[in-house]
Backbone as CSV, one residue per row, in Angstrom:
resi,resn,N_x,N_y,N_z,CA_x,CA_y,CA_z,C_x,C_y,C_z
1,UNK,-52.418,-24.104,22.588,-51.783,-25.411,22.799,-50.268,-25.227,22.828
2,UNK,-49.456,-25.706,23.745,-48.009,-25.699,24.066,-47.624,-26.807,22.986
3,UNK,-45.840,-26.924,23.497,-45.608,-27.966,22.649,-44.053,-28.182,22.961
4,UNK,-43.220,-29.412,22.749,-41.855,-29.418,23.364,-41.309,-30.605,23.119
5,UNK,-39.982,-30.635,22.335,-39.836,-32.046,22.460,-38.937,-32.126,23.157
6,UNK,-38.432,-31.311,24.335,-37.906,-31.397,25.360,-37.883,-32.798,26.470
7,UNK,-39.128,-33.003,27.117,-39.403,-33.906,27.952,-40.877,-34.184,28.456
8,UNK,-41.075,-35.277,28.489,-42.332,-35.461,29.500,-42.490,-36.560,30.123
9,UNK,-43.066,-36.946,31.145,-43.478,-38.266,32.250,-44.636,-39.205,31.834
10,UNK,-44.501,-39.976,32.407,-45.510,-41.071,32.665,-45.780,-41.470,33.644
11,UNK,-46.353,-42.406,34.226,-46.318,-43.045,35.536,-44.870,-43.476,35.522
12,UNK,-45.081,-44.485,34.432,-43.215,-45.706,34.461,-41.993,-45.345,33.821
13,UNK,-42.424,-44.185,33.315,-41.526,-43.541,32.066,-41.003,-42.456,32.019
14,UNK,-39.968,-41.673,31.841,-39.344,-40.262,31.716,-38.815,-40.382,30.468
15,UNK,-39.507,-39.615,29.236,-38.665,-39.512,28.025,-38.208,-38.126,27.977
16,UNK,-37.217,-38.218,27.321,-36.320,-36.851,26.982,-35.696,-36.333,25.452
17,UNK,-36.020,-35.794,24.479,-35.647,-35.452,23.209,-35.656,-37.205,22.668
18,UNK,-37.266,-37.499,22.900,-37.142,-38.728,22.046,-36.695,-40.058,22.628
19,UNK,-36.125,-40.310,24.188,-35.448,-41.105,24.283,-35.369,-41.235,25.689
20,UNK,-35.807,-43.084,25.635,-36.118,-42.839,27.341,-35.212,-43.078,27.960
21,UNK,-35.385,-42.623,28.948,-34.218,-41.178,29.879,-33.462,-42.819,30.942
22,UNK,-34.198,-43.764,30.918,-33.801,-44.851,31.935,-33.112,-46.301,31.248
23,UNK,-33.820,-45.862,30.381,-33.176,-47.314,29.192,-32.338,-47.276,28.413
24,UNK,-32.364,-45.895,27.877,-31.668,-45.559,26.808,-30.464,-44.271,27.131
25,UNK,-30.519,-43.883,28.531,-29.403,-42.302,28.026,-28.951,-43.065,29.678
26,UNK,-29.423,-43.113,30.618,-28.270,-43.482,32.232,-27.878,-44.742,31.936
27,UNK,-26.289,-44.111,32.799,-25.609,-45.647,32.104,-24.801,-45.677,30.774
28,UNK,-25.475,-44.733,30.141,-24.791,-45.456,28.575,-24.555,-43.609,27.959
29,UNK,-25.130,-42.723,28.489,-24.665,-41.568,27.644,-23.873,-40.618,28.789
30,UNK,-22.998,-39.246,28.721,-22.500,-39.056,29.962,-23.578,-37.395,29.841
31,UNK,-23.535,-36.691,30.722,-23.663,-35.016,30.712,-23.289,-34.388,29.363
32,UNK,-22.255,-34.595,28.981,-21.831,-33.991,28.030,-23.000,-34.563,26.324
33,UNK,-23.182,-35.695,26.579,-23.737,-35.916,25.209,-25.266,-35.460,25.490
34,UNK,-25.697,-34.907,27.122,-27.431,-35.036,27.098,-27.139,-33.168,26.637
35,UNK,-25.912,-32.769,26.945,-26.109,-30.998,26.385,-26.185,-31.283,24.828
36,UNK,-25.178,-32.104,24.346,-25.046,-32.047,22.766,-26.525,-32.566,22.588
37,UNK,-27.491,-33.327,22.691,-28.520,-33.560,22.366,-29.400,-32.838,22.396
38,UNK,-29.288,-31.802,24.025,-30.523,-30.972,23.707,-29.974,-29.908,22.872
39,UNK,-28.990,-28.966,22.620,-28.804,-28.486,21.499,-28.678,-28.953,20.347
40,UNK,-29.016,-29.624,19.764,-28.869,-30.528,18.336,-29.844,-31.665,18.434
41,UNK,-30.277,-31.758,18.852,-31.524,-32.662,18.825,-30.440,-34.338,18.329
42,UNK,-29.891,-34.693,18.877,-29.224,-36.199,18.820,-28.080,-36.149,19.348
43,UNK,-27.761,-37.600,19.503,-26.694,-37.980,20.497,-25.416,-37.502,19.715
44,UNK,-24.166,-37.449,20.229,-23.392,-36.894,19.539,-22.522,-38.684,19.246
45,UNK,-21.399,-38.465,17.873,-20.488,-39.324,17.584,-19.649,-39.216,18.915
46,UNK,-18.822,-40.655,19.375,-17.665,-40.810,19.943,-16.967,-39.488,20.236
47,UNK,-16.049,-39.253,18.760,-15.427,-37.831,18.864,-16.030,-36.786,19.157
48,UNK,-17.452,-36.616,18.679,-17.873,-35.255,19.128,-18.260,-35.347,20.845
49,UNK,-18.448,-36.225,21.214,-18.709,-36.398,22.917,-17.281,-35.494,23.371
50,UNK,-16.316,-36.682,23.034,-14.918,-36.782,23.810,-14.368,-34.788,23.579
51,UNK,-14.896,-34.664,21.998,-13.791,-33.161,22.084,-14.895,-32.090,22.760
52,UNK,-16.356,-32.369,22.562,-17.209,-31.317,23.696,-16.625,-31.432,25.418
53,UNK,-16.542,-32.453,25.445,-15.898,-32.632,27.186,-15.013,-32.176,26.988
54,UNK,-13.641,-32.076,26.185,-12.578,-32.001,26.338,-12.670,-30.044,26.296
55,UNK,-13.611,-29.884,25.861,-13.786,-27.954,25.698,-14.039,-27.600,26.963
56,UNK,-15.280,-28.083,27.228,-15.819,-27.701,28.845,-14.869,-27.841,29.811
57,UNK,-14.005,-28.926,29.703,-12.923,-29.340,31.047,-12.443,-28.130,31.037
58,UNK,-11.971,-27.180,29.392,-11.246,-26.244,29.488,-11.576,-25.257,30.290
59,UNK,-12.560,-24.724,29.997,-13.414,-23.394,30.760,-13.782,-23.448,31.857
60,UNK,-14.058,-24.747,32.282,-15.000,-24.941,33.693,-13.778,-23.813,35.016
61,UNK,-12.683,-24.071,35.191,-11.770,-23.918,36.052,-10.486,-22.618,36.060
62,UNK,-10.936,-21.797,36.381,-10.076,-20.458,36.210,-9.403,-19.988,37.355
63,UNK,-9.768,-20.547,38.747,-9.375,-20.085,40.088,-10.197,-19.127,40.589
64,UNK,-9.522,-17.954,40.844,-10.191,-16.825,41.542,-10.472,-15.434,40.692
65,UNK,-11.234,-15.478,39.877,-11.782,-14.551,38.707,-13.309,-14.526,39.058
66,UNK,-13.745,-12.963,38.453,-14.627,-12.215,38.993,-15.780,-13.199,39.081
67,UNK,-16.245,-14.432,38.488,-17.069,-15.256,38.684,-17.189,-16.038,39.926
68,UNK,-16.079,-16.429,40.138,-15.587,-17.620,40.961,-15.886,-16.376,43.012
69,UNK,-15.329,-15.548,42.598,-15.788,-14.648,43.824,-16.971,-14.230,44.128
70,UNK,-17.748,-13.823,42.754,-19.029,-13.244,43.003,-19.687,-14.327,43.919
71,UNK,-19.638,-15.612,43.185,-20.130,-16.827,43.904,-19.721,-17.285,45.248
72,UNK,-18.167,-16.862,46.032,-17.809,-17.459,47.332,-18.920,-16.113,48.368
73,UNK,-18.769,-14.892,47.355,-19.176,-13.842,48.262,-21.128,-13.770,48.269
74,UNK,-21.681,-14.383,47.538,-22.427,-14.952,47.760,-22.851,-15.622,48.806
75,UNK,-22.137,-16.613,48.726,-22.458,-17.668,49.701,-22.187,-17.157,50.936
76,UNK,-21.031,-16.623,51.665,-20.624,-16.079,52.534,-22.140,-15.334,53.625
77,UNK,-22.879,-14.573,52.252,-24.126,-14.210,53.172,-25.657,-14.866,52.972
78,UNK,-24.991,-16.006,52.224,-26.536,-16.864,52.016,-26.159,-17.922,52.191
79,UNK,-25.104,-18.640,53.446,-24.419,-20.477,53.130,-25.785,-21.372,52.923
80,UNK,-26.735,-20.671,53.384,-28.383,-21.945,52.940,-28.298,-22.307,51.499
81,UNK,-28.141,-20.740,50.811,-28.478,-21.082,49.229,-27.154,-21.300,48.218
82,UNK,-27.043,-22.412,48.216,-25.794,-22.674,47.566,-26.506,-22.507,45.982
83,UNK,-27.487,-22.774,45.303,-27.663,-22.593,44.082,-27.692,-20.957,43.943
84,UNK,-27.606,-19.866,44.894,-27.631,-18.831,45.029,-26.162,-18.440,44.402
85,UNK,-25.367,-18.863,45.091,-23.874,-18.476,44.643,-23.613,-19.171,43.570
86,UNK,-24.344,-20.726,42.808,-23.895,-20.914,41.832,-24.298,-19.294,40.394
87,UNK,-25.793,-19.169,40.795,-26.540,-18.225,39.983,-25.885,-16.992,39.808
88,UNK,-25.033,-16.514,41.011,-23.901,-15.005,41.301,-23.088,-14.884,40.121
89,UNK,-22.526,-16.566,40.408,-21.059,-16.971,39.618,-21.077,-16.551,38.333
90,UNK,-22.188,-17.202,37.523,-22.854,-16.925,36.067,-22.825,-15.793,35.709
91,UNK,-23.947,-14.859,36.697,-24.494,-13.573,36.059,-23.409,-12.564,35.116
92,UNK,-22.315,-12.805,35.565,-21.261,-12.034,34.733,-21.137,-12.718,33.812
93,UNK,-21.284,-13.535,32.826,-21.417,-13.987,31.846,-21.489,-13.160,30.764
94,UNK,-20.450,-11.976,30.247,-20.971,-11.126,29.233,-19.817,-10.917,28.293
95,UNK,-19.677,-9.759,27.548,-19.078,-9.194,26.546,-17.456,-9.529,27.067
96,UNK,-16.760,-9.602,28.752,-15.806,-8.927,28.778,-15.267,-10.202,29.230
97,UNK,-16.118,-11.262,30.252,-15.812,-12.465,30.373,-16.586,-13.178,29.507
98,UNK,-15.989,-14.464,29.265,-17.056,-15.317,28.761,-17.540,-15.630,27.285
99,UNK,-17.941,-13.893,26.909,-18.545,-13.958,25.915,-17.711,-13.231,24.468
100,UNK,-16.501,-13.501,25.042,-16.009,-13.677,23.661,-15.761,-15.112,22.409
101,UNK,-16.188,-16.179,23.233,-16.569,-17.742,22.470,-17.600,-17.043,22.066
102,UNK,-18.895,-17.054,22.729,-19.750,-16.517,21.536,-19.416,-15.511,20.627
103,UNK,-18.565,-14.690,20.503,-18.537,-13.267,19.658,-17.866,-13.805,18.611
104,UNK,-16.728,-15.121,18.888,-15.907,-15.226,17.960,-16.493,-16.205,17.135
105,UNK,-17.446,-17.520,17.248,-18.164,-18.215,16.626,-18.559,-17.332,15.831
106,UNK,-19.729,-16.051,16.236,-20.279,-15.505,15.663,-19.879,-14.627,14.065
107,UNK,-18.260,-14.420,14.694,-17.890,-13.833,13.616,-17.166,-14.601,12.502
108,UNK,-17.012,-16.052,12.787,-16.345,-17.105,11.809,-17.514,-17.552,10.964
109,UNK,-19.168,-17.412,11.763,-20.463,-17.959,10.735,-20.585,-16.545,9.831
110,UNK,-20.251,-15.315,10.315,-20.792,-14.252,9.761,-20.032,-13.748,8.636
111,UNK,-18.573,-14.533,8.750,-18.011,-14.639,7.434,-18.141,-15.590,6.554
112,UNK,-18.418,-16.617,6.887,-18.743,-17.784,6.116,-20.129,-17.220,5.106
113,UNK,-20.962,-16.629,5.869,-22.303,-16.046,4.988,-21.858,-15.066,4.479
114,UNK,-20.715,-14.525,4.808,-20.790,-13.174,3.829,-19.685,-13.158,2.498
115,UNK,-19.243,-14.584,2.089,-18.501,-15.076,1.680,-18.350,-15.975,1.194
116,UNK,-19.555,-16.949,1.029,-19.745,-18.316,0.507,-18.776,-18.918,-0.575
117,UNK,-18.087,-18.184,-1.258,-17.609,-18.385,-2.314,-15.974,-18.580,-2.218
118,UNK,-15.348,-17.962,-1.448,-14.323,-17.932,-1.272,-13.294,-18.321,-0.357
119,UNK,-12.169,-18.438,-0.475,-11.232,-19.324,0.308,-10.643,-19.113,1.695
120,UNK,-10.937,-19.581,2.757,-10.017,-19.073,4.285,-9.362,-18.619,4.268
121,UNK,-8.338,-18.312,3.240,-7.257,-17.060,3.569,-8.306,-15.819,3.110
122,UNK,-9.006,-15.661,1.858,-9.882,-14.393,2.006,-10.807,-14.192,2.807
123,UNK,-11.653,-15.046,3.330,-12.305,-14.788,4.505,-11.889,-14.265,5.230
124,UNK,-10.934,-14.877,5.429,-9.642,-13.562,7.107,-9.355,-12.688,6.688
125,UNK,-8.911,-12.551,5.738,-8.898,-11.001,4.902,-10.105,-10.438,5.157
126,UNK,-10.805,-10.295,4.397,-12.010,-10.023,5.465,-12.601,-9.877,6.298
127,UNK,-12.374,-10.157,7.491,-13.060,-10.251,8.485,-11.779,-9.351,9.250
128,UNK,-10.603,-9.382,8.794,-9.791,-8.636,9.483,-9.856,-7.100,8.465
129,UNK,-10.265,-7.225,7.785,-10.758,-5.760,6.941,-11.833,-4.772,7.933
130,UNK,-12.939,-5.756,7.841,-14.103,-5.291,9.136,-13.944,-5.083,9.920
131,UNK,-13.011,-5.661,10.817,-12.471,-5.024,12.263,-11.631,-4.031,12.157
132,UNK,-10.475,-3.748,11.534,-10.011,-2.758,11.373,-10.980,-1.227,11.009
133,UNK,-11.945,-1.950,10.371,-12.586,-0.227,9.854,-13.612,0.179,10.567
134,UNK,-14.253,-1.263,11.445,-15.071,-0.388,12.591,-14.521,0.059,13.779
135,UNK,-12.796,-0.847,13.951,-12.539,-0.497,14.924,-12.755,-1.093,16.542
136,UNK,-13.696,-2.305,15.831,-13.983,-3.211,16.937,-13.066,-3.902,17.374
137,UNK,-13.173,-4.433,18.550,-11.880,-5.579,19.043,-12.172,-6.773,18.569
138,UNK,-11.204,-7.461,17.824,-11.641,-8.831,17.434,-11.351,-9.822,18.337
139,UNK,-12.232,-10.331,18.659,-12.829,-11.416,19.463,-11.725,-12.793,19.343
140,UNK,-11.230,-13.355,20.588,-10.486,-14.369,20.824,-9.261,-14.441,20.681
141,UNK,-8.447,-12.914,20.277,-7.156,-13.160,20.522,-6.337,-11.851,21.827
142,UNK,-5.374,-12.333,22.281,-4.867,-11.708,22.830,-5.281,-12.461,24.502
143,UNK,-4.277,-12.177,25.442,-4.300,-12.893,26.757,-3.690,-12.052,27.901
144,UNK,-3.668,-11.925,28.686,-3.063,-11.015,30.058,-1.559,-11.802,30.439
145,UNK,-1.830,-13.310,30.863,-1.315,-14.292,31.051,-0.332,-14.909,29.752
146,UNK,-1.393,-15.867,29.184,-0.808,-16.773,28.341,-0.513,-16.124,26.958
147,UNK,0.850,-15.820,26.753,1.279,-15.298,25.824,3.069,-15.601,25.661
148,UNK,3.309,-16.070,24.141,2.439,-16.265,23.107,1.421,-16.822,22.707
149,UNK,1.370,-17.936,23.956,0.390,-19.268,23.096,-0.252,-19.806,24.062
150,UNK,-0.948,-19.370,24.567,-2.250,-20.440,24.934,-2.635,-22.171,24.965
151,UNK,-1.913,-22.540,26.400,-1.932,-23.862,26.525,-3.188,-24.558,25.732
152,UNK,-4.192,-24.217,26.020,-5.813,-25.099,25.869,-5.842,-25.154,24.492
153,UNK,-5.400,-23.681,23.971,-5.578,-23.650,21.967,-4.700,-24.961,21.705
154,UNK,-3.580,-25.285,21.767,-2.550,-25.911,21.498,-3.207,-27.438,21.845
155,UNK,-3.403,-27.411,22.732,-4.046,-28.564,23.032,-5.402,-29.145,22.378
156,UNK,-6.184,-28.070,22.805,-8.071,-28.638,22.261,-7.585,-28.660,20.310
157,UNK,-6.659,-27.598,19.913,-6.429,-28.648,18.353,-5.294,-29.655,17.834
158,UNK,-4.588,-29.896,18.974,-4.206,-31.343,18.778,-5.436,-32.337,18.793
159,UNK,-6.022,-32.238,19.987,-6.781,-33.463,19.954,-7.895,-33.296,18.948
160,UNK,-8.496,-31.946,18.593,-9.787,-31.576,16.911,-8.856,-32.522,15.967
161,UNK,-7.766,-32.613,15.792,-6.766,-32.992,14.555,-7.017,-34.619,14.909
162,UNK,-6.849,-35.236,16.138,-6.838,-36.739,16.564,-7.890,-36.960,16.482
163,UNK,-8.791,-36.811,16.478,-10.559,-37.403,16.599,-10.971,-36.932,15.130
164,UNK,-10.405,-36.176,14.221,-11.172,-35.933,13.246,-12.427,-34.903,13.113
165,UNK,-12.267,-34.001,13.909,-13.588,-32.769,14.189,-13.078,-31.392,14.093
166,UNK,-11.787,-31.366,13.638,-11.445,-30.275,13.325,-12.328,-29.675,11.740
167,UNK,-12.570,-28.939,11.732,-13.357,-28.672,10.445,-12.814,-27.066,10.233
168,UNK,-14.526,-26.314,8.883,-14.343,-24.922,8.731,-13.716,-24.043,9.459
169,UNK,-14.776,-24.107,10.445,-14.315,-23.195,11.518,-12.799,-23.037,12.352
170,UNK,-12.726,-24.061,12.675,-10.972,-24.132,13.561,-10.076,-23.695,12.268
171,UNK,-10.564,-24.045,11.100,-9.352,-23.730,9.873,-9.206,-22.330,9.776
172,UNK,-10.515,-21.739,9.908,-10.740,-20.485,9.425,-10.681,-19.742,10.490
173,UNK,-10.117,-19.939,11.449,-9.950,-19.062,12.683,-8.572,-18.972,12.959
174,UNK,-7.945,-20.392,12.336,-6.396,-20.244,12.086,-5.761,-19.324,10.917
175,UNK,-6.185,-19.211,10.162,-6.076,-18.601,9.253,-6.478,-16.604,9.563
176,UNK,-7.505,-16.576,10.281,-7.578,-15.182,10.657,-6.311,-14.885,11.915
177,UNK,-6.251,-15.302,12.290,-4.695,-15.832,13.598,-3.322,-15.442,12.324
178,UNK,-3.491,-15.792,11.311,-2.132,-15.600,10.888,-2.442,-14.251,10.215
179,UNK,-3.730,-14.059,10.051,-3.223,-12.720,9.016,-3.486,-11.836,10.217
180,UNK,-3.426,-11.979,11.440,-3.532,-10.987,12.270,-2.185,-11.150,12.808
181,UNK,-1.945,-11.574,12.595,-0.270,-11.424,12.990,0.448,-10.846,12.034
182,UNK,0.154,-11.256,10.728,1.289,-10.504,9.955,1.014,-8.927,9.771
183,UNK,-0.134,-8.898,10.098,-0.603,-7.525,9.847,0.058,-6.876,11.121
184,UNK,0.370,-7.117,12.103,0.719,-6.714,13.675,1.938,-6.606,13.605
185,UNK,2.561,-7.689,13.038,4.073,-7.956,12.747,4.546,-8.655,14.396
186,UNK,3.525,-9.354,14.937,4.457,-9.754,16.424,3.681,-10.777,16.712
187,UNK,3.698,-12.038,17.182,3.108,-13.176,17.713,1.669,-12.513,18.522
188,UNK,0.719,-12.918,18.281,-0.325,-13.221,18.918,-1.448,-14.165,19.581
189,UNK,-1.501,-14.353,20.640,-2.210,-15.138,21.157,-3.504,-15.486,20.982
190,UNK,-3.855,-16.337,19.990,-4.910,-16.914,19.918,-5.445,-17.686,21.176
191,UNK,-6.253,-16.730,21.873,-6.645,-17.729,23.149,-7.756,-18.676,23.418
192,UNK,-7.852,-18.964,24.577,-8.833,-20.604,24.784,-10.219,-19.862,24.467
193,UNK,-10.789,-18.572,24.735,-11.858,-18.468,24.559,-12.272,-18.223,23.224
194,UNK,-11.671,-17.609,22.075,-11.747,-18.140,20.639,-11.407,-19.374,19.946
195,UNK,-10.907,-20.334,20.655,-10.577,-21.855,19.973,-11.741,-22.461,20.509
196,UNK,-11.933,-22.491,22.022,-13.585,-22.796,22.128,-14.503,-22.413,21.569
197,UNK,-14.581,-21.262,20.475,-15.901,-20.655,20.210,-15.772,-20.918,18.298
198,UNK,-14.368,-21.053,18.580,-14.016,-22.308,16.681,-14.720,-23.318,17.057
199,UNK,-14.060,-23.914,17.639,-13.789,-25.572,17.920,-15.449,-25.986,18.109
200,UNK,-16.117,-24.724,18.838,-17.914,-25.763,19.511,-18.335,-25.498,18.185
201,UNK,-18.130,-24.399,16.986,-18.622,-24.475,15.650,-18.582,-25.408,14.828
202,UNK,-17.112,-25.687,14.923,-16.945,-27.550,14.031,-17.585,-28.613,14.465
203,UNK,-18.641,-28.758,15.535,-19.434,-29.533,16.334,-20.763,-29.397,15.746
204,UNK,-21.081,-27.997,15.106,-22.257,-28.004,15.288,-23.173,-26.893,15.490
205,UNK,-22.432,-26.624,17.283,-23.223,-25.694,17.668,-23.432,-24.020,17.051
206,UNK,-24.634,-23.231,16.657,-24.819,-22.227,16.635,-24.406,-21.209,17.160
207,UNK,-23.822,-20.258,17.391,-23.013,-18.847,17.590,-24.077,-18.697,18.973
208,UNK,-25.783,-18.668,18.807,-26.351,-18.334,19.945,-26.312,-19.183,20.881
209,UNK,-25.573,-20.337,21.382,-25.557,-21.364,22.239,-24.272,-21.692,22.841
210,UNK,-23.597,-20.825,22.125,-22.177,-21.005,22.403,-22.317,-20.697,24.399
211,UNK,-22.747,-19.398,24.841,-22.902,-18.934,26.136,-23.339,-19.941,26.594
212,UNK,-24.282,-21.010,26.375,-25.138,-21.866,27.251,-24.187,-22.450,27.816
213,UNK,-23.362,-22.975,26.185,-22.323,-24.306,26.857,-21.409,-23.977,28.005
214,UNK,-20.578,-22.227,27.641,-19.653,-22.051,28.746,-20.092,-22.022,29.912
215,UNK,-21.227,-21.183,30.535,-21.767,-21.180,31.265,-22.512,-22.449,32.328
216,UNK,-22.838,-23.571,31.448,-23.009,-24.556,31.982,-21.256,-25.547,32.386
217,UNK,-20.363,-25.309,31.967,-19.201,-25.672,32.495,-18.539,-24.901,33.440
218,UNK,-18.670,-23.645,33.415,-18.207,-22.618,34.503,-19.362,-23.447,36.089
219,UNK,-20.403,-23.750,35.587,-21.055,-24.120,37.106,-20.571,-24.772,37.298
220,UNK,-20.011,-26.167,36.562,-19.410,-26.850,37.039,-18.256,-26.784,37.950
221,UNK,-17.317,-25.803,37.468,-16.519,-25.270,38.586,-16.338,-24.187,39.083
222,UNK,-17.546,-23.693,39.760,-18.108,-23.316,40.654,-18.182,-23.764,41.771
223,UNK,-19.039,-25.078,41.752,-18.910,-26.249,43.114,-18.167,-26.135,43.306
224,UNK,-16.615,-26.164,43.004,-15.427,-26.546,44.048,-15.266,-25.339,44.939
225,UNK,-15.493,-24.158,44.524,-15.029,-23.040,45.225,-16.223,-22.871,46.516
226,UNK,-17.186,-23.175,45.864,-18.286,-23.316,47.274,-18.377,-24.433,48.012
227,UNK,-17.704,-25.286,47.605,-17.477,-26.303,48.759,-16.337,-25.865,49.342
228,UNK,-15.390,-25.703,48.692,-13.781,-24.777,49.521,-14.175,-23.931,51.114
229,UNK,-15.136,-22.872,50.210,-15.842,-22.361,51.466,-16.580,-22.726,52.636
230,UNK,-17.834,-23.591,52.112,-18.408,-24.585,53.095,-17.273,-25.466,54.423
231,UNK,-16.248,-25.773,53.299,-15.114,-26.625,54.420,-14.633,-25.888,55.179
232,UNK,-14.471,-24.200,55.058,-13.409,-23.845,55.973,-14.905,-23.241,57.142
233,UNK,-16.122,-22.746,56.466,-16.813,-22.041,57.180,-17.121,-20.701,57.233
234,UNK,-17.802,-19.950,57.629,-18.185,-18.586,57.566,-16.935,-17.699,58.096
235,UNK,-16.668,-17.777,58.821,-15.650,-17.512,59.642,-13.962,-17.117,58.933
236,UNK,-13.748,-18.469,58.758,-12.344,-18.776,58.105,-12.295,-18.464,56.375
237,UNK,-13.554,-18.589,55.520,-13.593,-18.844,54.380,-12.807,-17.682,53.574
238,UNK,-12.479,-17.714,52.423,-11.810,-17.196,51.838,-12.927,-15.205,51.246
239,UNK,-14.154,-15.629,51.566,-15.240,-14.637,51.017,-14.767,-13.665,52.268
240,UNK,-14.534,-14.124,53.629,-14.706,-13.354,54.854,-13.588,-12.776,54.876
241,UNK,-12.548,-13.265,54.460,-11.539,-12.476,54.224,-10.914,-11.231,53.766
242,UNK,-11.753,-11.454,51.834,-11.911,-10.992,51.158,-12.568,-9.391,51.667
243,UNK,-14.134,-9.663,52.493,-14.695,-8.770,52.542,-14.037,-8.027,53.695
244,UNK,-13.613,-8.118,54.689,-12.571,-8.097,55.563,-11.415,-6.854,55.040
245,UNK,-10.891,-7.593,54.069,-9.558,-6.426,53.737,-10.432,-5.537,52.925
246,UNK,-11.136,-5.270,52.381,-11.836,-4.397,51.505,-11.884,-3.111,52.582
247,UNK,-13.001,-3.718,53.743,-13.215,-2.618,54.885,-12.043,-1.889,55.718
248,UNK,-11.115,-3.012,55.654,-9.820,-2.217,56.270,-8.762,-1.877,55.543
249,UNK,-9.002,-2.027,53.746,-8.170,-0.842,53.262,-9.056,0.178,52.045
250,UNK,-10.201,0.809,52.755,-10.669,1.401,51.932,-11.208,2.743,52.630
251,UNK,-10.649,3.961,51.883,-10.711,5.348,52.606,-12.490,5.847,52.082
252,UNK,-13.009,6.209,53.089,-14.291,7.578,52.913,-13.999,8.494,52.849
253,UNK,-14.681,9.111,51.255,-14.161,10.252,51.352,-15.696,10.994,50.930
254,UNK,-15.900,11.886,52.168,-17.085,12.392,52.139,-17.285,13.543,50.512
């Protein structure tokens, strides 16, 4: 026997996590609160709607990064399957893009458990102890671009601070931010993909869901770049181009 409290039909009816999908969620709930629901099983507060949208707006839109291409170059040889190039866009979804929101959630719950007792400045002590001695890269700071400071951080915790959803996590990620600086001795960039992967923790969400959320906002802007293409055409599009200069500046060397 299966089982789901996902969704199911009727003749007159579509319910969804409890709640019918026509009476009760169109109209009155947006995208953003039907993700917070199906991860959390309920609708989210006011603030938690407004600062989950306000995360996703962040991520959805990067320009022309290895996602955003995989997907035009996609399309370029499949314009039928546009969910094709959305699916391209995604697949890089890992350790190097993306998935440092999840790594860094992960490592703000994994101190919290390994630490129950003690105060956000020792936690970061900690957790910046562990990285130093394995040697791992710690997750969510540092930027190519935005440096010192990271527009979106600056922003997504003004508004955690205005709505009241700033919590553990954003504290305790600020706090690993400073002792990684003093330990460095030079400004460091706490960037958007570790304040997103604070910030969706003070919400709620679990370290393993963190990927869903980015990933489901990256599709979102996705569409624009495959419609970009669609408008100019096979021909003109920015993919044909792309593949274009590759062939005419790239040597064989037997």
């Amino acid at each position: 026997m299966y089982s789901t409290h996902v969704g199911t039909s009727s003749t007159d009816a579509i319910t969804i996590y409890g709640h019918d999908l026509c009476n009760e969620l169109i109209g009155k709930a947006s995208l953003t609160d039907l993700i917070f629901l199906g991860a959390q099983n309920r609708l989210p507060q006011e603030s938690e709607s407004k600062m989950l949208n306000a995360l996703m707006l962040g991520v959805a839109e990067h320009g022309f990064t290895p996602s955003s291409l995989a997907a035009r170059l996609t399309w370029l040889g499949a314009p039928e399957a546009t969910q094709a190039a959305v699916a391209a866009g995604l697949l890089g979804a890992g350790s190097v893009y993306l998935g440092a929101m999840e790594l860094t959630t992960k490592m703000l719950a994994d101190g919290f458990a390994a630490h129950p007792e003690a105060s956000l400045e020792e936690i970061a002590t900690a957790i910046a102890d562990k990285y130093e001695e394995t040697g791992e890269r710690l997750p969510g700071f540092g930027h190519p671009v935005h440096r010192p400071v990271d527009p979106r951080t600056v922003r997504w915790y003004e508004l955690a601070e205005q709505w009241g959803v700033l919590g553990q996590y954003g504290r305790l990620l600020t706090a690993v931010h400073a002792e990684v600086e003093k330990r460095r001795g030079k400004p460091i960039t706490l960037n958007g993909a570790g304040t997103f992967g604070g910030l969706l923790g003070d919400l709620g969400f679990g370290w393993q869901t963190v990927r869903t959320i980015v990933t489901a906002a990256r599709a979102v802007g996705l569409v624009g770049h495959i419609a970009e293409e669609a408008s100019r055409g096979t021909r003109d599009s920015t993919a044909q181009q792309l593949y274009m200069h590759v062939q005419d500046n790239t040597d064989y060397q037997a």
